[in-house]
């Protein structure tokens, strides 16, 4: 990677974004300080040294620590200057790039994936696509797919640097002539082995927040998602592993997953996940450390075609470009894709992300030793039949089951299989008497009530709901 920095202005917001993208995609970098012709000749060397030190300080905590920094003037005098002005330092830059370049390990195996950056037709021969082979290999007479056009084409000839070849492999820069199609339909895009790429309407990704992004990452927010060779808007839902050390059914939905959840566990549809209102960081008031393991569901505004396990970058590209703020928000890898256009009905229910719910009410009165009447747990219009059979706990410790409604005002009947304890019966009896006396406003009975009777017996209902369950069932464990 070659990071070009204005020697006068230093690192700008966009420069920092390029540096971040480099860290995600590239192992080596050269920093080029450009426009040295704008520096006064008597202060030029000291200004270059000062900026070089600043760059090394900036890069200390990145993978590009101690990378080479070189100063040039690529176009002295600016774009309006005559072409007779010779560039400064460019031969030295070329020599530096030669020393820094290396041959990566290349592998011809696997499916073909070629990034196409230009497309044109040659009369009488066919259509030529030029680009770089990212993986796999190709040869004359192979059939390749152009996913964007939903067509397959046969390779008629291949050239590398204007010389005919019979084939090419990962890392090669090639021109591939295929049977005729309109080149205007494919200026940029990808070509692949037929059937090897998938067109997705939604996807599950691993996710890590980019530390320089200052905003929160909120569920239901929309981000620009760069995946494969496309950037598309998507709605994001964040989720993580269930909280550790607490009952799933008794956990408040606002409680973030414990940081001890951040063990490396691969995503699978067999596991349950905890719904998050936003991405959870490891830098909280009570804790500091790495962010816990998290994932995100991306629901694309239009389908995208991309390979499995490809890099994903989420950004807020609609932010003010002149603001001094990083627009790159998170990064991850594509783990699972949904290829069905109706994925919300056909497949999303397999993603078991749940929210926990907690309702509280009070005991109205005792019906018998095994039955109490409750109130204030549901609204008057609630369909109580949905809650019949769910377990509840009294604040006095007894466990019960909701049997059904009682009357028309949202009250309900609770069966206590083990029966009410003596202390609970006494407390409820006193509370009931108190309520009876309370109707006699200003009566002498109010002064005789013991203070211990002031707290009603509470009813606690805990359950969870799966976010993508079409039936919205309530589940207890």
GROMACS .gro file of C-alpha atoms in nm:
model
  477
    1UNK     CA    1   0.000   0.000   0.000
    2UNK     CA    2   0.119   0.350  -0.081
    3UNK     CA    3  -0.026   0.614   0.155
    4UNK     CA    4   0.010   0.964   0.005
    5UNK     CA    5   0.015   1.251   0.256
    6UNK     CA    6   0.021   1.625   0.185
    7UNK     CA    7   0.345   1.732   0.358
    8UNK     CA    8   0.195   2.073   0.438
    9UNK     CA    9  -0.140   1.955   0.583
   10UNK     CA   10  -0.036   1.623   0.735
   11UNK     CA   11  -0.288   1.344   0.803
   12UNK     CA   12  -0.643   1.445   0.709
   13UNK     CA   13  -0.964   1.259   0.797
   14UNK     CA   14  -0.968   1.077   0.464
   15UNK     CA   15  -0.598   0.986   0.506
   16UNK     CA   16  -0.680   0.821   0.839
   17UNK     CA   17  -0.966   0.628   0.675
   18UNK     CA   18  -0.727   0.504   0.405
   19UNK     CA   19  -0.485   0.395   0.678
   20UNK     CA   20  -0.763   0.198   0.850
   21UNK     CA   21  -0.861   0.025   0.525
   22UNK     CA   22  -0.494  -0.056   0.474
   23UNK     CA   23  -0.472  -0.221   0.816
   24UNK     CA   24  -0.766  -0.444   0.724
   25UNK     CA   25  -0.644  -0.540   0.378
   26UNK     CA   26  -0.269  -0.501   0.334
   27UNK     CA   27   0.045  -0.629   0.513
   28UNK     CA   28   0.297  -0.363   0.399
   29UNK     CA   29   0.294   0.012   0.340
   30UNK     CA   30   0.509   0.298   0.213
   31UNK     CA   31   0.426   0.656   0.319
   32UNK     CA   32   0.480   0.919   0.050
   33UNK     CA   33   0.505   1.282   0.165
   34UNK     CA   34   0.395   1.475  -0.144
   35UNK     CA   35   0.406   1.845  -0.246
   36UNK     CA   36   0.747   1.922  -0.096
   37UNK     CA   37   0.781   2.195  -0.361
   38UNK     CA   38   0.533   2.402  -0.153
   39UNK     CA   39   0.781   2.419   0.137
   40UNK     CA   40   1.028   2.712   0.148
   41UNK     CA   41   1.369   2.578   0.028
   42UNK     CA   42   1.550   2.699   0.343
   43UNK     CA   43   1.302   2.513   0.572
   44UNK     CA   44   1.222   2.217   0.349
   45UNK     CA   45   1.449   1.953   0.504
   46UNK     CA   46   1.353   2.035   0.863
   47UNK     CA   47   0.980   2.032   0.772
   48UNK     CA   48   1.018   1.691   0.601
   49UNK     CA   49   1.200   1.549   0.906
   50UNK     CA   50   0.934   1.689   1.140
   51UNK     CA   51   0.649   1.534   0.935
   52UNK     CA   52   0.838   1.202   0.909
   53UNK     CA   53   0.868   1.187   1.290
   54UNK     CA   54   0.498   1.268   1.324
   55UNK     CA   55   0.407   0.989   1.079
   56UNK     CA   56   0.618   0.733   1.268
   57UNK     CA   57   0.453   0.842   1.594
   58UNK     CA   58   0.106   0.801   1.437
   59UNK     CA   59   0.191   0.455   1.301
   60UNK     CA   60   0.345   0.324   1.627
   61UNK     CA   61   0.030   0.136   1.731
   62UNK     CA   62  -0.055   0.003   1.382
   63UNK     CA   63   0.072  -0.294   1.183
   64UNK     CA   64   0.279  -0.045   0.978
   65UNK     CA   65   0.512   0.050   1.263
   66UNK     CA   66   0.852   0.173   1.132
   67UNK     CA   67   0.738   0.160   0.768
   68UNK     CA   68   0.952   0.368   0.525
   69UNK     CA   69   0.863   0.734   0.465
   70UNK     CA   70   0.981   0.914   0.150
   71UNK     CA   71   0.936   1.274   0.031
   72UNK     CA   72   0.847   1.371  -0.330
   73UNK     CA   73   0.693   1.640  -0.544
   74UNK     CA   74   0.496   1.439  -0.800
   75UNK     CA   75   0.378   1.747  -0.993
   76UNK     CA   76   0.580   2.057  -0.895
   77UNK     CA   77   0.375   2.374  -0.928
   78UNK     CA   78   0.045   2.187  -0.920
   79UNK     CA   79  -0.187   2.074  -1.201
   80UNK     CA   80  -0.159   2.403  -1.392
   81UNK     CA   81   0.222   2.397  -1.407
   82UNK     CA   82   0.388   2.321  -1.744
   83UNK     CA   83   0.493   1.962  -1.804
   84UNK     CA   84   0.855   2.073  -1.836
   85UNK     CA   85   0.873   2.077  -1.456
   86UNK     CA   86   1.050   1.754  -1.355
   87UNK     CA   87   0.903   1.552  -1.064
   88UNK     CA   88   1.120   1.548  -0.753
   89UNK     CA   89   1.209   1.226  -0.571
   90UNK     CA   90   1.007   0.993  -0.796
   91UNK     CA   91   1.310   0.782  -0.908
   92UNK     CA   92   1.392   0.728  -0.538
   93UNK     CA   93   1.030   0.627  -0.476
   94UNK     CA   94   1.047   0.373  -0.759
   95UNK     CA   95   1.364   0.219  -0.610
   96UNK     CA   96   1.201   0.205  -0.265
   97UNK     CA   97   0.892   0.031  -0.406
   98UNK     CA   98   1.117  -0.224  -0.578
   99UNK     CA   99   1.280  -0.306  -0.243
  100UNK     CA  100   0.948  -0.328  -0.062
  101UNK     CA  101   0.761  -0.546  -0.311
  102UNK     CA  102   0.747  -0.922  -0.261
  103UNK     CA  103   0.587  -1.224  -0.422
  104UNK     CA  104   0.304  -1.357  -0.206
  105UNK     CA  105   0.218  -1.727  -0.192
  106UNK     CA  106  -0.004  -1.799  -0.491
  107UNK     CA  107  -0.236  -2.094  -0.536
  108UNK     CA  108  -0.413  -2.195  -0.860
  109UNK     CA  109  -0.654  -2.424  -0.674
  110UNK     CA  110  -1.015  -2.345  -0.589
  111UNK     CA  111  -1.288  -2.154  -0.769
  112UNK     CA  112  -1.199  -1.867  -1.000
  113UNK     CA  113  -1.260  -1.512  -0.876
  114UNK     CA  114  -1.144  -1.227  -1.099
  115UNK     CA  115  -1.193  -0.857  -1.032
  116UNK     CA  116  -1.277  -0.680  -1.358
  117UNK     CA  117  -1.192  -0.310  -1.388
  118UNK     CA  118  -1.240  -0.247  -1.759
  119UNK     CA  119  -1.450  -0.396  -2.038
  120UNK     CA  120  -1.449  -0.333  -2.415
  121UNK     CA  121  -1.536  -0.513  -2.739
  122UNK     CA  122  -1.316  -0.605  -3.034
  123UNK     CA  123  -1.508  -0.635  -3.357
  124UNK     CA  124  -1.506  -0.986  -3.494
  125UNK     CA  125  -1.345  -1.137  -3.183
  126UNK     CA  126  -1.564  -1.081  -2.877
  127UNK     CA  127  -1.567  -0.882  -2.554
  128UNK     CA  128  -1.251  -0.831  -2.348
  129UNK     CA  129  -1.251  -0.804  -1.969
  130UNK     CA  130  -0.931  -0.683  -1.803
  131UNK     CA  131  -0.856  -0.732  -1.436
  132UNK     CA  132  -0.674  -0.927  -1.165
  133UNK     CA  133  -0.729  -1.291  -1.070
  134UNK     CA  134  -0.792  -1.289  -0.695
  135UNK     CA  135  -0.818  -1.667  -0.654
  136UNK     CA  136  -0.811  -1.984  -0.862
  137UNK     CA  137  -0.712  -1.997  -1.226
  138UNK     CA  138  -0.854  -1.981  -1.580
  139UNK     CA  139  -0.767  -2.121  -1.922
  140UNK     CA  140  -0.882  -2.098  -2.284
  141UNK     CA  141  -1.216  -2.279  -2.343
  142UNK     CA  142  -1.316  -2.248  -1.974
  143UNK     CA  143  -1.669  -2.133  -1.907
  144UNK     CA  144  -1.698  -1.838  -1.664
  145UNK     CA  145  -1.995  -1.670  -1.503
  146UNK     CA  146  -2.065  -1.295  -1.493
  147UNK     CA  147  -2.296  -1.283  -1.188
  148UNK     CA  148  -2.403  -0.921  -1.240
  149UNK     CA  149  -2.547  -1.013  -1.582
  150UNK     CA  150  -2.656  -1.365  -1.481
  151UNK     CA  151  -2.485  -1.512  -1.789
  152UNK     CA  152  -2.205  -1.761  -1.859
  153UNK     CA  153  -1.945  -1.708  -2.133
  154UNK     CA  154  -1.671  -1.918  -2.292
  155UNK     CA  155  -1.309  -1.794  -2.285
  156UNK     CA  156  -1.178  -1.754  -2.641
  157UNK     CA  157  -0.831  -1.613  -2.567
  158UNK     CA  158  -0.615  -1.476  -2.284
  159UNK     CA  159  -0.340  -1.212  -2.283
  160UNK     CA  160  -0.091  -1.100  -2.018
  161UNK     CA  161   0.084  -0.770  -2.093
  162UNK     CA  162  -0.020  -0.792  -2.462
  163UNK     CA  163   0.123  -1.144  -2.504
  164UNK     CA  164  -0.106  -1.442  -2.570
  165UNK     CA  165  -0.107  -1.713  -2.301
  166UNK     CA  166  -0.308  -2.033  -2.259
  167UNK     CA  167  -0.404  -1.964  -1.898
  168UNK     CA  168  -0.344  -1.758  -1.585
  169UNK     CA  169  -0.368  -1.796  -1.207
  170UNK     CA  170  -0.411  -1.611  -0.877
  171UNK     CA  171  -0.221  -1.283  -0.878
  172UNK     CA  172  -0.197  -1.251  -1.256
  173UNK     CA  173  -0.309  -0.937  -1.438
  174UNK     CA  174  -0.495  -1.049  -1.752
  175UNK     CA  175  -0.716  -0.958  -2.043
  176UNK     CA  176  -0.977  -1.226  -2.111
  177UNK     CA  177  -1.169  -1.236  -2.439
  178UNK     CA  178  -1.507  -1.410  -2.417
  179UNK     CA  179  -1.799  -1.455  -2.653
  180UNK     CA  180  -1.970  -1.127  -2.739
  181UNK     CA  181  -2.183  -0.923  -2.496
  182UNK     CA  182  -2.244  -0.549  -2.455
  183UNK     CA  183  -1.938  -0.412  -2.263
  184UNK     CA  184  -2.143  -0.117  -2.135
  185UNK     CA  185  -2.324  -0.363  -1.909
  186UNK     CA  186  -2.003  -0.444  -1.717
  187UNK     CA  187  -1.756  -0.164  -1.658
  188UNK     CA  188  -1.650  -0.303  -1.319
  189UNK     CA  189  -1.743  -0.623  -1.139
  190UNK     CA  190  -1.640  -0.983  -1.085
  191UNK     CA  191  -1.612  -1.298  -1.297
  192UNK     CA  192  -1.611  -1.643  -1.139
  193UNK     CA  193  -1.646  -2.018  -1.177
  194UNK     CA  194  -2.016  -2.080  -1.258
  195UNK     CA  195  -2.221  -2.114  -0.939
  196UNK     CA  196  -1.934  -2.028  -0.701
  197UNK     CA  197  -2.060  -1.686  -0.593
  198UNK     CA  198  -2.385  -1.628  -0.406
  199UNK     CA  199  -2.632  -1.343  -0.436
  200UNK     CA  200  -2.747  -1.250  -0.087
  201UNK     CA  201  -3.043  -1.054   0.047
  202UNK     CA  202  -2.914  -1.070   0.405
  203UNK     CA  203  -2.610  -1.205   0.589
  204UNK     CA  204  -2.468  -1.282   0.932
  205UNK     CA  205  -2.119  -1.142   0.996
  206UNK     CA  206  -1.868  -1.142   1.279
  207UNK     CA  207  -1.828  -0.781   1.392
  208UNK     CA  208  -1.563  -0.563   1.558
  209UNK     CA  209  -1.606  -0.191   1.612
  210UNK     CA  210  -1.336   0.031   1.461
  211UNK     CA  211  -1.190   0.218   1.760
  212UNK     CA  212  -1.166   0.555   1.585
  213UNK     CA  213  -1.542   0.565   1.514
  214UNK     CA  214  -1.693   0.795   1.777
  215UNK     CA  215  -2.064   0.720   1.736
  216UNK     CA  216  -2.257   0.429   1.884
  217UNK     CA  217  -2.344   0.126   1.673
  218UNK     CA  218  -2.719   0.094   1.725
  219UNK     CA  219  -2.942  -0.194   1.623
  220UNK     CA  220  -3.193  -0.100   1.349
  221UNK     CA  221  -2.958   0.174   1.226
  222UNK     CA  222  -2.856   0.178   0.860
  223UNK     CA  223  -2.493   0.162   0.749
  224UNK     CA  224  -2.311   0.157   0.417
  225UNK     CA  225  -2.184  -0.200   0.385
  226UNK     CA  226  -1.885  -0.268   0.161
  227UNK     CA  227  -1.879  -0.639   0.080
  228UNK     CA  228  -1.710  -0.813  -0.210
  229UNK     CA  229  -1.690  -0.540  -0.476
  230UNK     CA  230  -2.008  -0.355  -0.382
  231UNK     CA  231  -2.124  -0.097  -0.131
  232UNK     CA  232  -2.491  -0.110  -0.036
  233UNK     CA  233  -2.709   0.022   0.248
  234UNK     CA  234  -2.820  -0.231   0.508
  235UNK     CA  235  -3.015  -0.241   0.835
  236UNK     CA  236  -2.805  -0.389   1.116
  237UNK     CA  237  -2.910  -0.602   1.416
  238UNK     CA  238  -2.638  -0.672   1.675
  239UNK     CA  239  -2.637  -0.984   1.892
  240UNK     CA  240  -2.403  -1.176   2.121
  241UNK     CA  241  -2.377  -1.478   2.349
  242UNK     CA  242  -2.622  -1.504   2.643
  243UNK     CA  243  -2.506  -1.338   2.967
  244UNK     CA  244  -2.294  -1.556   3.191
  245UNK     CA  245  -2.379  -1.616   3.558
  246UNK     CA  246  -2.747  -1.530   3.538
  247UNK     CA  247  -3.058  -1.718   3.438
  248UNK     CA  248  -3.155  -1.644   3.078
  249UNK     CA  249  -3.518  -1.611   3.180
  250UNK     CA  250  -3.442  -1.374   3.467
  251UNK     CA  251  -3.211  -1.141   3.280
  252UNK     CA  252  -3.315  -0.784   3.203
  253UNK     CA  253  -3.313  -0.708   2.830
  254UNK     CA  254  -3.101  -0.398   2.884
  255UNK     CA  255  -2.818  -0.591   3.049
  256UNK     CA  256  -2.523  -0.633   2.808
  257UNK     CA  257  -2.360  -0.974   2.773
  258UNK     CA  258  -2.087  -1.043   3.027
  259UNK     CA  259  -1.734  -0.981   2.906
  260UNK     CA  260  -1.658  -1.340   2.999
  261UNK     CA  261  -1.867  -1.431   2.692
  262UNK     CA  262  -1.586  -1.315   2.467
  263UNK     CA  263  -1.439  -1.661   2.417
  264UNK     CA  264  -1.376  -1.742   2.052
  265UNK     CA  265  -1.688  -1.938   1.960
  266UNK     CA  266  -1.782  -1.982   1.595
  267UNK     CA  267  -2.127  -1.876   1.480
  268UNK     CA  268  -2.380  -2.155   1.439
  269UNK     CA  269  -2.758  -2.170   1.397
  270UNK     CA  270  -2.765  -2.437   1.672
  271UNK     CA  271  -2.694  -2.183   1.947
  272UNK     CA  272  -2.915  -1.918   2.107
  273UNK     CA  273  -2.805  -1.555   2.099
  274UNK     CA  274  -2.885  -1.247   2.303
  275UNK     CA  275  -3.045  -0.945   2.133
  276UNK     CA  276  -2.848  -0.621   2.177
  277UNK     CA  277  -2.980  -0.267   2.138
  278UNK     CA  278  -2.629  -0.171   2.030
  279UNK     CA  279  -2.275  -0.302   1.990
  280UNK     CA  280  -2.119  -0.369   2.332
  281UNK     CA  281  -1.764  -0.246   2.394
  282UNK     CA  282  -1.523  -0.377   2.655
  283UNK     CA  283  -1.443  -0.023   2.770
  284UNK     CA  284  -1.720   0.042   3.020
  285UNK     CA  285  -1.737   0.213   3.358
  286UNK     CA  286  -1.693  -0.114   3.547
  287UNK     CA  287  -1.470  -0.298   3.302
  288UNK     CA  288  -1.198  -0.257   3.047
  289UNK     CA  289  -1.058  -0.500   2.798
  290UNK     CA  290  -1.133  -0.646   2.456
  291UNK     CA  291  -1.485  -0.626   2.319
  292UNK     CA  292  -1.691  -0.943   2.374
  293UNK     CA  293  -1.756  -1.177   2.083
  294UNK     CA  294  -2.043  -1.033   1.877
  295UNK     CA  295  -2.222  -1.075   1.547
  296UNK     CA  296  -2.455  -0.872   1.329
  297UNK     CA  297  -2.741  -0.949   1.093
  298UNK     CA  298  -2.722  -0.733   0.780
  299UNK     CA  299  -3.041  -0.686   0.577
  300UNK     CA  300  -2.943  -0.536   0.242
  301UNK     CA  301  -3.153  -0.278   0.059
  302UNK     CA  302  -3.058  -0.455  -0.266
  303UNK     CA  303  -2.899  -0.799  -0.314
  304UNK     CA  304  -2.518  -0.829  -0.326
  305UNK     CA  305  -2.301  -1.090  -0.496
  306UNK     CA  306  -1.992  -1.191  -0.300
  307UNK     CA  307  -1.772  -1.486  -0.195
  308UNK     CA  308  -1.801  -1.658   0.143
  309UNK     CA  309  -1.588  -1.534   0.435
  310UNK     CA  310  -1.512  -1.210   0.252
  311UNK     CA  311  -1.419  -0.892   0.437
  312UNK     CA  312  -1.710  -0.665   0.536
  313UNK     CA  313  -1.672  -0.296   0.628
  314UNK     CA  314  -1.959  -0.090   0.771
  315UNK     CA  315  -1.943   0.287   0.732
  316UNK     CA  316  -2.142   0.607   0.776
  317UNK     CA  317  -2.055   0.755   0.439
  318UNK     CA  318  -2.341   1.006   0.464
  319UNK     CA  319  -2.155   1.183   0.747
  320UNK     CA  320  -2.012   1.530   0.682
  321UNK     CA  321  -1.695   1.468   0.479
  322UNK     CA  322  -1.542   1.790   0.618
  323UNK     CA  323  -1.598   1.693   0.980
  324UNK     CA  324  -1.290   1.566   1.164
  325UNK     CA  325  -1.443   1.225   1.230
  326UNK     CA  326  -1.380   0.870   1.109
  327UNK     CA  327  -1.669   0.736   0.899
  328UNK     CA  328  -1.560   0.370   0.911
  329UNK     CA  329  -1.766   0.211   1.190
  330UNK     CA  330  -1.704  -0.165   1.203
  331UNK     CA  331  -1.546  -0.458   1.020
  332UNK     CA  332  -1.595  -0.833   1.010
  333UNK     CA  333  -1.622  -1.146   0.797
  334UNK     CA  334  -1.926  -1.279   0.613
  335UNK     CA  335  -2.022  -1.607   0.785
  336UNK     CA  336  -2.370  -1.701   0.660
  337UNK     CA  337  -2.586  -1.571   0.377
  338UNK     CA  338  -2.958  -1.574   0.296
  339UNK     CA  339  -3.016  -1.625  -0.077
  340UNK     CA  340  -3.396  -1.644  -0.069
  341UNK     CA  341  -3.570  -1.315  -0.141
  342UNK     CA  342  -3.836  -1.417   0.112
  343UNK     CA  343  -3.574  -1.497   0.378
  344UNK     CA  344  -3.775  -1.317   0.651
  345UNK     CA  345  -4.051  -1.579   0.618
  346UNK     CA  346  -3.849  -1.885   0.514
  347UNK     CA  347  -3.515  -1.872   0.694
  348UNK     CA  348  -3.483  -1.597   0.954
  349UNK     CA  349  -3.667  -1.794   1.221
  350UNK     CA  350  -3.363  -2.028   1.227
  351UNK     CA  351  -3.164  -1.741   1.377
  352UNK     CA  352  -3.254  -1.775   1.745
  353UNK     CA  353  -3.193  -1.430   1.884
  354UNK     CA  354  -3.399  -1.361   2.194
  355UNK     CA  355  -3.501  -1.071   2.416
  356UNK     CA  356  -3.572  -1.120   2.785
  357UNK     CA  357  -3.890  -0.974   2.936
  358UNK     CA  358  -3.976  -0.900   3.299
  359UNK     CA  359  -4.323  -0.804   3.425
  360UNK     CA  360  -4.420  -0.718   3.782
  361UNK     CA  361  -4.762  -0.713   3.953
  362UNK     CA  362  -4.912  -0.760   4.300
  363UNK     CA  363  -5.131  -1.014   4.477
  364UNK     CA  364  -5.484  -0.873   4.510
  365UNK     CA  365  -5.612  -1.131   4.758
  366UNK     CA  366  -5.606  -1.497   4.860
  367UNK     CA  367  -5.870  -1.725   4.712
  368UNK     CA  368  -5.763  -2.036   4.905
  369UNK     CA  369  -5.439  -2.192   5.033
  370UNK     CA  370  -5.338  -2.285   4.676
  371UNK     CA  371  -5.482  -1.993   4.476
  372UNK     CA  372  -5.429  -1.615   4.471
  373UNK     CA  373  -5.575  -1.338   4.255
  374UNK     CA  374  -5.321  -1.102   4.095
  375UNK     CA  375  -5.340  -0.752   3.947
  376UNK     CA  376  -5.130  -0.491   3.763
  377UNK     CA  377  -4.926  -0.749   3.566
  378UNK     CA  378  -5.124  -0.701   3.244
  379UNK     CA  379  -5.315  -0.423   3.077
  380UNK     CA  380  -5.692  -0.452   3.065
  381UNK     CA  381  -5.689  -0.523   2.690
  382UNK     CA  382  -5.417  -0.796   2.709
  383UNK     CA  383  -5.516  -1.141   2.581
  384UNK     CA  384  -5.444  -1.339   2.898
  385UNK     CA  385  -5.478  -1.671   2.715
  386UNK     CA  386  -5.128  -1.611   2.573
  387UNK     CA  387  -4.986  -1.620   2.926
  388UNK     CA  388  -5.177  -1.920   3.064
  389UNK     CA  389  -4.933  -2.185   3.188
  390UNK     CA  390  -4.641  -1.947   3.240
  391UNK     CA  391  -4.459  -1.970   3.573
  392UNK     CA  392  -4.445  -1.675   3.815
  393UNK     CA  393  -4.267  -1.617   4.146
  394UNK     CA  394  -4.408  -1.433   4.447
  395UNK     CA  395  -4.184  -1.190   4.632
  396UNK     CA  396  -4.231  -1.415   4.937
  397UNK     CA  397  -4.064  -1.706   4.752
  398UNK     CA  398  -4.352  -1.927   4.636
  399UNK     CA  399  -4.372  -2.042   4.274
  400UNK     CA  400  -4.697  -2.048   4.083
  401UNK     CA  401  -4.858  -2.088   3.743
  402UNK     CA  402  -5.098  -1.848   3.569
  403UNK     CA  403  -5.430  -2.034   3.531
  404UNK     CA  404  -5.636  -1.770   3.351
  405UNK     CA  405  -5.815  -1.438   3.379
  406UNK     CA  406  -6.034  -1.327   3.667
  407UNK     CA  407  -6.307  -1.080   3.587
  408UNK     CA  408  -6.286  -0.816   3.313
  409UNK     CA  409  -6.023  -0.574   3.450
  410UNK     CA  410  -5.699  -0.758   3.372
  411UNK     CA  411  -5.688  -0.953   3.699
  412UNK     CA  412  -5.579  -1.316   3.686
  413UNK     CA  413  -5.569  -1.636   3.888
  414UNK     CA  414  -5.242  -1.800   4.000
  415UNK     CA  415  -5.222  -2.160   4.117
  416UNK     CA  416  -4.956  -2.227   4.387
  417UNK     CA  417  -4.888  -2.606   4.362
  418UNK     CA  418  -4.693  -2.624   4.690
  419UNK     CA  419  -4.941  -2.401   4.872
  420UNK     CA  420  -4.888  -2.063   5.041
  421UNK     CA  421  -4.653  -2.050   5.340
  422UNK     CA  422  -4.793  -1.950   5.683
  423UNK     CA  423  -4.606  -1.617   5.681
  424UNK     CA  424  -4.734  -1.536   5.333
  425UNK     CA  425  -5.093  -1.617   5.433
  426UNK     CA  426  -5.060  -1.394   5.738
  427UNK     CA  427  -4.906  -1.111   5.532
  428UNK     CA  428  -5.175  -1.138   5.263
  429UNK     CA  429  -5.448  -1.157   5.524
  430UNK     CA  430  -5.319  -0.839   5.690
  431UNK     CA  431  -5.284  -0.666   5.352
  432UNK     CA  432  -5.640  -0.761   5.258
  433UNK     CA  433  -5.772  -0.631   5.590
  434UNK     CA  434  -5.576  -0.312   5.542
  435UNK     CA  435  -5.728  -0.262   5.198
  436UNK     CA  436  -6.072  -0.311   5.349
  437UNK     CA  437  -6.007  -0.057   5.622
  438UNK     CA  438  -5.858   0.188   5.375
  439UNK     CA  439  -6.200   0.242   5.221
  440UNK     CA  440  -6.318   0.409   5.543
  441UNK     CA  441  -6.142   0.742   5.490
  442UNK     CA  442  -6.016   0.903   5.805
  443UNK     CA  443  -6.152   0.612   6.013
  444UNK     CA  444  -5.981   0.512   6.339
  445UNK     CA  445  -5.872   0.181   6.186
  446UNK     CA  446  -5.595   0.354   5.985
  447UNK     CA  447  -5.399   0.441   6.298
  448UNK     CA  448  -5.394   0.076   6.418
  449UNK     CA  449  -5.233  -0.074   6.101
  450UNK     CA  450  -4.884  -0.220   6.159
  451UNK     CA  451  -4.605  -0.079   5.936
  452UNK     CA  452  -4.501  -0.428   5.828
  453UNK     CA  453  -4.822  -0.453   5.626
  454UNK     CA  454  -4.732  -0.159   5.398
  455UNK     CA  455  -4.561  -0.367   5.127
  456UNK     CA  456  -4.791  -0.575   4.902
  457UNK     CA  457  -4.677  -0.920   4.790
  458UNK     CA  458  -4.521  -0.888   4.447
  459UNK     CA  459  -4.560  -1.115   4.144
  460UNK     CA  460  -4.263  -1.159   3.907
  461UNK     CA  461  -4.299  -1.297   3.554
  462UNK     CA  462  -3.984  -1.367   3.349
  463UNK     CA  463  -3.984  -1.501   2.993
  464UNK     CA  464  -3.805  -1.460   2.665
  465UNK     CA  465  -3.918  -1.400   2.308
  466UNK     CA  466  -3.732  -1.484   1.991
  467UNK     CA  467  -3.699  -1.172   1.778
  468UNK     CA  468  -3.763  -1.353   1.448
  469UNK     CA  469  -4.026  -1.601   1.569
  470UNK     CA  470  -4.331  -1.542   1.346
  471UNK     CA  471  -4.561  -1.672   1.622
  472UNK     CA  472  -4.410  -1.442   1.892
  473UNK     CA  473  -4.423  -1.724   2.147
  474UNK     CA  474  -4.320  -1.661   2.508
  475UNK     CA  475  -4.064  -1.914   2.631
  476UNK     CA  476  -3.947  -1.999   2.983
  477UNK     CA  477  -3.651  -2.219   3.076
   0.00000   0.00000   0.00000
